[in-house]
N, CA and C atoms as an extended XYZ file, in Angstrom:
174
Properties=species:S:1:pos:R:3:atomname:S:1:resname:S:1:resid:I:1 pbc="F F F"
N       108.219       66.327      154.145 N   MET     1
C       107.250       65.471      153.470 CA  MET     1
C       107.744       65.225      152.048 C   MET     1
N       107.646       64.014      151.633 N   ASN     2
C       108.062       63.640      150.302 CA  ASN     2
C       107.130       64.263      149.265 C   ASN     2
N       107.686       64.789      148.191 N   THR     3
C       106.891       65.468      147.172 CA  THR     3
C       105.931       64.505      146.484 C   THR     3
N       106.369       63.290      146.233 N   ILE     4
C       105.512       62.323      145.554 CA  ILE     4
C       104.331       61.934      146.436 C   ILE     4
N       104.577       61.728      147.724 N   SER     5
C       103.470       61.375      148.614 CA  SER     5
C       102.487       62.538      148.755 C   SER     5
N       103.002       63.754      148.731 N   LEU     6
C       102.121       64.920      148.775 CA  LEU     6
C       101.260       65.010      147.521 C   LEU     6
N       101.846       64.758      146.367 N   MET     7
C       101.089       64.805      145.112 CA  MET     7
C       100.028       63.704      145.072 C   MET     7
N       100.380       62.515      145.521 N   ILE     8
C        99.403       61.418      145.558 CA  ILE     8
C        98.273       61.753      146.522 C   ILE     8
N        98.618       62.311      147.679 N   PHE     9
C        97.602       62.694      148.658 CA  PHE     9
C        96.661       63.751      148.082 C   PHE     9
N        97.210       64.759      147.425 N   LEU    10
C        96.369       65.802      146.829 CA  LEU    10
C        95.482       65.247      145.717 C   LEU    10
N        96.017       64.359      144.906 N   LEU    11
C        95.226       63.744      143.843 CA  LEU    11
C        94.066       62.945      144.434 C   LEU    11
N        94.345       62.155      145.459 N   LEU    12
C        93.283       61.389      146.099 CA  LEU    12
C        92.255       62.303      146.763 C   LEU    12
N        92.719       63.411      147.336 N   CYS    13
C        91.774       64.374      147.925 CA  CYS    13
C        90.817       64.908      146.867 C   CYS    13
N        91.357       65.302      145.721 N   PHE    14
C        90.498       65.824      144.652 CA  PHE    14
C        89.540       64.754      144.132 C   PHE    14
N        90.011       63.520      144.042 N   LEU    15
C        89.136       62.445      143.592 CA  LEU    15
C        88.015       62.182      144.599 C   LEU    15
N        88.363       62.136      145.885 N   PHE    16
C        87.342       61.945      146.919 CA  PHE    16
C        86.328       63.075      146.904 C   PHE    16
N        86.804       64.311      146.821 N   LEU    17
C        85.893       65.451      146.822 CA  LEU    17
C        85.031       65.482      145.565 C   LEU    17
N        85.649       65.190      144.430 N   GLY    18
C        84.883       65.154      143.191 CA  GLY    18
C        83.794       64.099      143.213 C   GLY    18
N        84.126       62.937      143.709 N   ASN    19
C        83.125       61.874      143.821 CA  ASN    19
C        82.021       62.265      144.795 C   ASN    19
N        82.390       62.873      145.915 N   GLY    20
C        81.387       63.284      146.893 CA  GLY    20
C        80.449       64.343      146.345 C   GLY    20
N        81.001       65.308      145.615 N   ILE    21
C        80.160       66.353      145.022 CA  ILE    21
C        79.268       65.764      143.939 C   ILE    21
N        79.819       64.861      143.123 N   TYR    22
C        79.014       64.222      142.081 CA  TYR    22
C        77.861       63.426      142.691 C   TYR    22
N        78.152       62.629      143.710 N   GLN    23
C        77.098       61.838      144.349 CA  GLN    23
C        76.045       62.749      144.982 C   GLN    23
N        76.499       63.864      145.540 N   GLY    24
C        75.557       64.788      146.154 CA  GLY    24
C        74.639       65.447      145.145 C   GLY    24
N        75.188       65.865      144.022 N   VAL    25
C        74.380       66.543      143.007 CA  VAL    25
C        73.510       65.552      142.242 C   VAL    25
N        74.089       64.420      141.857 N   ALA    26
C        73.360       63.470      141.018 CA  ALA    26
C        72.290       62.710      141.806 C   ALA    26
N        72.628       62.284      143.011 N   ASN    27
C        71.721       61.412      143.758 CA  ASN    27
C        71.136       62.076      145.002 C   ASN    27
N        71.482       63.324      145.228 N   ASP    28
C        71.048       64.048      146.423 CA  ASP    28
C        71.417       63.276      147.689 C   ASP    28
N        72.615       62.689      147.664 N   SER    29
C        73.139       61.936      148.804 CA  SER    29
C        74.503       62.526      149.146 C   SER    29
N        74.549       63.319      150.207 N   TRP    30
C        75.767       64.039      150.552 CA  TRP    30
C        76.645       63.262      151.530 C   TRP    30
N        76.308       62.014      151.776 N   THR    31
C        77.091       61.201      152.697 CA  THR    31
C        78.509       60.973      152.163 C   THR    31
N        78.645       60.765      150.863 N   ALA    32
C        79.966       60.517      150.279 CA  ALA    32
C        80.882       61.725      150.462 C   ALA    32
N        80.323       62.924      150.380 N   LEU    33
C        81.139       64.122      150.573 CA  LEU    33
C        81.587       64.247      152.027 C   LEU    33
N        80.694       63.946      152.953 N   LEU    34
C        81.072       64.002      154.366 CA  LEU    34
C        82.155       62.976      154.697 C   LEU    34
N        82.018       61.777      154.151 N   ILE    35
C        83.032       60.742      154.370 CA  ILE    35
C        84.360       61.162      153.758 C   ILE    35
N        84.321       61.780      152.573 N   ALA    36
C        85.544       62.246      151.925 CA  ALA    36
C        86.243       63.303      152.772 C   ALA    36
N        85.484       64.215      153.336 N   ILE    37
C        86.080       65.260      154.168 CA  ILE    37
C        86.711       64.652      155.418 C   ILE    37
N        86.041       63.695      156.024 N   ILE    38
C        86.589       63.042      157.219 CA  ILE    38
C        87.869       62.284      156.880 C   ILE    38
N        87.871       61.559      155.755 N   VAL    39
C        89.070       60.816      155.342 CA  VAL    39
C        90.221       61.771      155.069 C   VAL    39
N        89.948       62.899      154.430 N   ILE    40
C        90.995       63.874      154.128 CA  ILE    40
C        91.560       64.474      155.412 C   ILE    40
N        90.695       64.776      156.372 N   ILE    41
C        91.165       65.345      157.635 CA  ILE    41
C        92.077       64.361      158.367 C   ILE    41
N        91.650       63.099      158.456 N   PHE    42
C        92.479       62.109      159.144 CA  PHE    42
C        93.773       61.825      158.383 C   PHE    42
N        93.710       61.815      157.056 N   GLY    43
C        94.924       61.606      156.269 CA  GLY    43
C        95.909       62.750      156.417 C   GLY    43
N        95.405       63.973      156.413 N   ALA    44
C        96.278       65.134      156.592 CA  ALA    44
C        96.890       65.138      157.988 C   ALA    44
N        96.093       64.760      158.982 N   ARG    45
C        96.598       64.697      160.354 CA  ARG    45
C        97.703       63.652      160.478 C   ARG    45
N        97.509       62.509      159.840 N   SER    46
C        98.517       61.453      159.877 CA  SER    46
C        99.803       61.896      159.188 C   SER    46
N        99.679       62.538      158.028 N   MET    47
C       100.871       63.012      157.324 CA  MET    47
C       101.568       64.107      158.120 C   MET    47
N       100.801       64.972      158.774 N   TRP    48
C       101.382       66.042      159.583 CA  TRP    48
C       102.160       65.463      160.762 C   TRP    48
N       101.584       64.450      161.420 N   LYS    49
C       102.278       63.814      162.536 CA  LYS    49
C       103.559       63.135      162.072 C   LYS    49
N       103.487       62.465      160.943 N   ARG    50
C       104.662       61.768      160.422 CA  ARG    50
C       105.762       62.759      160.070 C   ARG    50
N       105.382       63.909      159.518 N   GLN    51
C       106.370       64.916      159.156 CA  GLN    51
C       107.017       65.511      160.404 C   GLN    51
N       106.236       65.778      161.425 N   ASN    52
C       106.782       66.355      162.648 CA  ASN    52
C       107.630       65.357      163.422 C   ASN    52
N       107.353       64.071      163.274 N   LYS    53
C       108.125       63.047      163.977 CA  LYS    53
C       109.533       62.948      163.399 C   LYS    53
N       109.697       63.205      162.101 N   LYS    54
C       111.001       63.080      161.458 CA  LYS    54
C       111.924       64.236      161.799 C   LYS    54
N       111.359       65.379      162.166 N   ARG    55
C       112.194       66.544      162.489 CA  ARG    55
C       112.781       66.416      163.893 C   ARG    55
N       114.078       66.587      164.002 N   PRO    56
C       114.658       66.581      165.351 CA  PRO    56
C       114.327       67.896      166.056 C   PRO    56
N       113.986       67.784      167.319 N   ARG    57
C       113.660       68.989      168.089 CA  ARG    57
C       114.899       69.480      168.805 C   ARG    57
N       115.121       70.773      168.700 N   ASP    58
C       116.303       71.366      169.356 CA  ASP    58
C       115.939       71.926      170.710 C   ASP    58
């Protein structure tokens, strides 16, 4: 996995989670946090698949 793409992914994860927690605390609406968690799970799964596809299997 490319280091820059990993850093961008982690930054976006923190931004999504921070926004979800803020919306939950400020507006008592936890939907943004649930959506952020789902987006992070699918993004991590996609990056994991892409990383495993590049490795040659012996």
